[in-house]
Amino acid sequence: MAWVILFIAVFTEICWALSLKWAGDKGTWLAAIVPITLSFVNMGLLALAMRGIPAGTAYAVWTGLGAVGVIIASTVLFGDKITPVQGMFMALIVIGVIGTKLTAAA
């Protein structure tokens, strides 16, 4: 169950990061509430996942997949560009996350 919670936390991390850009573009206090709220949800889910997964493993998966997810989503939502070299390094991150997951104690 901890891994399911962690993957939900990764999704919330991606939403949080994208909401920062969205809130910055909107420029209103109301829009600023979205990333603040997502930040609390995100951290709570990560902490909950760490009850069943070692902290280093959970954090590595959370940050790695979160970073790759934000890059991919920002290309779709904001038109950001990814170079082939960036794509290769993103693939290395995903390979690292898979290796971390496969060799994790929990």
Short mmCIF file of C-alpha atoms in Angstrom, two decimals:
data_model
loop_
_atom_site.label_atom_id
_atom_site.label_comp_id
_atom_site.label_asym_id
_atom_site.label_seq_id
_atom_site.Cartn_x
_atom_site.Cartn_y
_atom_site.Cartn_z
CA MET A 1 0.00 0.00 0.00
CA ALA A 2 2.92 2.36 0.70
CA TRP A 3 3.97 2.16 -2.95
CA VAL A 4 0.48 3.07 -4.13
CA ILE A 5 0.51 6.08 -1.81
CA LEU A 6 3.95 7.04 -3.10
CA PHE A 7 2.80 6.97 -6.72
CA ILE A 8 -0.19 9.13 -5.77
CA ALA A 9 2.31 11.50 -4.10
CA VAL A 10 4.32 11.56 -7.35
CA PHE A 11 1.19 12.55 -9.26
CA THR A 12 0.44 15.28 -6.71
CA GLU A 13 4.05 16.48 -6.98
CA ILE A 14 3.63 16.86 -10.74
CA CYS A 15 0.33 18.72 -10.28
CA TRP A 16 1.92 20.93 -7.62
CA ALA A 17 4.86 21.94 -9.82
CA LEU A 18 2.61 22.65 -12.79
CA SER A 19 0.24 24.63 -10.58
CA LEU A 20 3.13 26.92 -9.61
CA LYS A 21 3.52 27.99 -13.24
CA TRP A 22 -0.24 28.28 -13.66
CA ALA A 23 -0.59 30.39 -10.49
CA GLY A 24 2.29 32.59 -11.61
CA ASP A 25 0.62 33.15 -14.97
CA LYS A 26 -2.73 33.93 -13.31
CA GLY A 27 -1.14 36.22 -10.75
CA THR A 28 -4.01 36.17 -8.27
CA TRP A 29 -4.13 35.28 -4.60
CA LEU A 30 -6.88 32.79 -5.30
CA ALA A 31 -4.68 30.98 -7.82
CA ALA A 32 -1.85 30.93 -5.27
CA ILE A 33 -4.00 28.81 -2.94
CA VAL A 34 -3.84 25.85 -5.36
CA PRO A 35 -0.07 25.16 -5.13
CA ILE A 36 -0.09 25.86 -1.40
CA THR A 37 -2.85 23.30 -0.87
CA LEU A 38 -1.19 20.76 -3.18
CA SER A 39 2.06 21.23 -1.29
CA PHE A 40 0.46 20.15 1.98
CA VAL A 41 -1.30 17.19 0.35
CA ASN A 42 1.89 16.21 -1.43
CA MET A 43 4.07 16.29 1.69
CA GLY A 44 1.44 14.44 3.70
CA LEU A 45 1.28 11.65 1.13
CA LEU A 46 5.07 11.40 0.96
CA ALA A 47 5.28 11.18 4.74
CA LEU A 48 2.59 8.53 4.77
CA ALA A 49 4.42 6.50 2.12
CA MET A 50 7.62 6.72 4.17
CA ARG A 51 5.94 4.72 6.91
CA GLY A 52 6.38 1.63 4.73
CA ILE A 53 9.26 2.62 2.44
CA PRO A 54 12.74 3.76 3.50
CA ALA A 55 13.01 7.55 3.33
CA GLY A 56 15.85 7.58 0.79
CA THR A 57 14.05 5.19 -1.54
CA ALA A 58 10.75 7.06 -1.31
CA TYR A 59 12.42 10.41 -1.87
CA ALA A 60 14.46 9.17 -4.85
CA VAL A 61 11.35 7.76 -6.55
CA TRP A 62 9.26 10.83 -5.70
CA THR A 63 11.77 13.37 -6.99
CA GLY A 64 12.87 11.37 -10.02
CA LEU A 65 9.43 10.54 -11.35
CA GLY A 66 8.15 13.96 -10.33
CA ALA A 67 10.85 15.71 -12.36
CA VAL A 68 10.28 13.55 -15.43
CA GLY A 69 6.51 13.94 -15.12
CA VAL A 70 6.75 17.73 -14.89
CA ILE A 71 8.98 17.89 -17.96
CA ILE A 72 6.61 15.73 -20.00
CA ALA A 73 3.46 17.49 -18.79
CA SER A 74 4.94 20.95 -19.39
CA THR A 75 5.61 20.04 -23.01
CA VAL A 76 1.94 19.18 -23.43
CA LEU A 77 0.44 21.99 -21.37
CA PHE A 78 2.88 24.86 -21.90
CA GLY A 79 4.62 23.97 -25.16
CA ASP A 80 8.04 23.49 -23.56
CA LYS A 81 10.59 21.74 -25.76
CA ILE A 82 12.65 18.62 -24.95
CA THR A 83 15.88 17.91 -26.79
CA PRO A 84 16.89 14.34 -27.62
CA VAL A 85 19.70 14.57 -25.07
CA GLN A 86 17.23 15.64 -22.38
CA GLY A 87 15.02 12.71 -23.37
CA MET A 88 17.97 10.36 -22.93
CA PHE A 89 18.73 11.69 -19.46
CA MET A 90 15.06 11.48 -18.52
CA ALA A 91 15.14 7.82 -19.56
CA LEU A 92 18.16 7.32 -17.29
CA ILE A 93 16.20 8.80 -14.39
CA VAL A 94 13.32 6.40 -15.05
CA ILE A 95 15.76 3.46 -15.27
CA GLY A 96 17.25 4.56 -11.94
CA VAL A 97 13.81 4.75 -10.35
CA ILE A 98 12.90 1.30 -11.63
CA GLY A 99 16.19 -0.08 -10.28
CA THR A 100 15.58 1.62 -6.95
CA LYS A 101 12.09 0.15 -6.76
CA LEU A 102 13.20 -3.36 -7.74
CA THR A 103 15.97 -3.44 -5.16
CA ALA A 104 14.08 -1.68 -2.34
CA ALA A 105 13.73 -3.43 1.00
CA ALA A 106 10.01 -2.62 1.33
#
